Amino acid sequence: MKTNVAKTYSHQELCLLIQQNAKDGFDCLYDQYCSIFYGLALKAVRSEEYARDITEITFINIWIAIPRFNHKHLTLNCWLMNILIAAAKNYLDSKNIKYVIIAENFPGFGFEIKEEKVC
């Protein structure tokens, strides 16, 4: 879902806006990264349902964690990738799915599903 935010921000401006709870900042971040996150998650887990869930969880986690983000220690892109990968790991764990992370071509990554357990 695109929010059609017209203004573009630098990563630092974007973080500052989000940290100040400005909706425009989060909308801009969503517009810039939603398709990227979904595409990476889909490639990583090879399931549209899982990729949608992981993308949604990623944005929730970003909103929760953004007050602690410090652009002096890590770039926004690296920080966002860390959140996406953690969301994917936590999601698969919550589904009792055994996996192995494949990160040979980072930032490309994947999860080799070893076993899906039915609860």
CSV table of C-alpha atoms in Angstrom, one decimal:
chain,number,residue,atom,x,y,z
A,1,MET,CA,0.0,0.0,0.0
A,2,LYS,CA,1.6,3.2,-1.1
A,3,THR,CA,0.9,6.3,0.9
A,4,ASN,CA,1.9,8.8,-1.9
A,5,VAL,CA,4.1,11.0,0.2
A,6,ALA,CA,5.5,13.6,-2.2
A,7,LYS,CA,8.5,14.9,-0.2
A,8,THR,CA,11.8,13.0,-0.1
A,9,TYR,CA,14.0,13.1,2.9
A,10,SER,CA,17.6,12.2,3.6
A,11,HIS,CA,18.0,9.1,5.9
A,12,GLN,CA,19.0,11.4,8.8
A,13,GLU,CA,15.9,13.6,8.2
A,14,LEU,CA,13.7,10.6,7.9
A,15,CYS,CA,14.9,9.1,11.1
A,16,LEU,CA,14.5,12.4,12.9
A,17,LEU,CA,10.9,12.7,11.7
A,18,ILE,CA,10.0,9.2,12.7
A,19,GLN,CA,11.6,9.6,16.1
A,20,GLN,CA,9.4,12.7,16.6
A,21,ASN,CA,6.4,10.5,15.7
A,22,ALA,CA,5.8,12.4,12.5
A,23,LYS,CA,3.4,10.3,10.3
A,24,ASP,CA,4.9,11.8,7.1
A,25,GLY,CA,8.3,10.4,8.0
A,26,PHE,CA,7.0,6.9,8.6
A,27,ASP,CA,4.8,7.1,5.5
A,28,CYS,CA,7.9,8.0,3.4
A,29,LEU,CA,9.9,5.2,4.9
A,30,TYR,CA,7.1,2.8,4.2
A,31,ASP,CA,6.9,4.0,0.6
A,32,GLN,CA,10.6,3.6,0.1
A,33,TYR,CA,11.1,0.2,1.7
A,34,CYS,CA,7.8,-1.8,1.6
A,35,SER,CA,8.4,-3.3,-1.8
A,36,ILE,CA,12.1,-3.9,-1.1
A,37,PHE,CA,11.3,-5.7,2.2
A,38,TYR,CA,8.5,-7.8,0.7
A,39,GLY,CA,10.8,-8.8,-2.2
A,40,LEU,CA,13.7,-9.7,0.0
A,41,ALA,CA,11.4,-11.6,2.4
A,42,LEU,CA,9.7,-13.4,-0.5
A,43,LYS,CA,13.1,-14.4,-1.9
A,44,ALA,CA,14.3,-15.5,1.5
A,45,VAL,CA,11.4,-17.6,2.6
A,46,ARG,CA,9.7,-18.4,-0.7
A,47,SER,CA,6.2,-18.0,0.6
A,48,GLU,CA,3.9,-15.0,-0.2
A,49,GLU,CA,2.0,-15.4,3.1
A,50,TYR,CA,5.2,-15.5,5.2
A,51,ALA,CA,6.7,-12.6,3.2
A,52,ARG,CA,3.6,-10.4,3.8
A,53,ASP,CA,3.6,-11.3,7.5
A,54,ILE,CA,7.4,-10.7,7.9
A,55,THR,CA,7.1,-7.3,6.1
A,56,GLU,CA,4.3,-6.2,8.4
A,57,ILE,CA,6.2,-7.3,11.5
A,58,THR,CA,9.3,-5.5,10.2
A,59,PHE,CA,7.5,-2.2,10.0
A,60,ILE,CA,6.0,-2.7,13.5
A,61,ASN,CA,9.5,-3.4,14.8
A,62,ILE,CA,10.9,-0.4,13.1
A,63,TRP,CA,8.3,1.9,14.7
A,64,ILE,CA,9.0,0.4,18.1
A,65,ALA,CA,12.8,0.6,17.7
A,66,ILE,CA,13.3,3.9,15.8
A,67,PRO,CA,13.7,6.0,19.0
A,68,ARG,CA,16.9,4.0,19.7
A,69,PHE,CA,18.4,4.3,16.2
A,70,ASN,CA,21.6,6.3,16.0
A,71,HIS,CA,22.8,7.1,12.5
A,72,LYS,CA,26.3,7.7,13.9
A,73,HIS,CA,26.7,4.0,14.7
A,74,LEU,CA,25.0,2.3,11.8
A,75,THR,CA,23.5,3.4,8.4
A,76,LEU,CA,19.8,3.3,8.1
A,77,ASN,CA,19.9,0.6,5.4
A,78,CYS,CA,22.0,-1.7,7.5
A,79,TRP,CA,19.8,-1.1,10.6
A,80,LEU,CA,16.7,-1.8,8.5
A,81,MET,CA,18.2,-5.0,7.1
A,82,ASN,CA,19.0,-6.2,10.6
A,83,ILE,CA,15.4,-5.6,11.6
A,84,LEU,CA,14.1,-7.5,8.6
A,85,ILE,CA,16.3,-10.5,9.1
A,86,ALA,CA,15.5,-10.6,12.8
A,87,ALA,CA,11.8,-10.4,12.0
A,88,ALA,CA,12.1,-13.3,9.5
A,89,LYS,CA,14.0,-15.4,12.1
A,90,ASN,CA,11.5,-14.7,14.8
A,91,TYR,CA,8.6,-15.4,12.5
A,92,LEU,CA,10.0,-18.7,11.4
A,93,ASP,CA,10.8,-19.6,15.0
A,94,SER,CA,7.2,-18.7,16.0
A,95,LYS,CA,5.9,-21.1,13.4
A,96,ASN,CA,8.3,-23.9,14.7
A,97,ILE,CA,10.0,-24.0,11.3
A,98,LYS,CA,13.6,-25.2,11.3
A,99,TYR,CA,15.8,-23.2,9.0
A,100,VAL,CA,19.4,-22.4,8.1
A,101,ILE,CA,20.3,-18.8,7.2
A,102,ILE,CA,22.1,-18.4,3.9
A,103,ALA,CA,24.0,-15.1,3.7
A,104,GLU,CA,26.8,-15.8,1.2
A,105,ASN,CA,25.8,-12.9,-1.0
A,106,PHE,CA,24.8,-10.3,1.6
A,107,PRO,CA,22.7,-8.2,1.4
A,108,GLY,CA,21.1,-11.0,-0.4
A,109,PHE,CA,20.1,-13.7,2.1
A,110,GLY,CA,17.8,-16.6,2.3
A,111,PHE,CA,16.4,-19.2,4.7
A,112,GLU,CA,16.7,-22.8,3.7
A,113,ILE,CA,13.7,-24.4,5.3
A,114,LYS,CA,14.7,-27.7,6.9
A,115,GLU,CA,11.5,-28.8,8.5
A,116,GLU,CA,8.0,-27.3,9.1
A,117,LYS,CA,6.3,-28.7,12.2
A,118,VAL,CA,2.6,-28.8,12.5
A,119,CYS,CA,1.4,-27.6,15.9
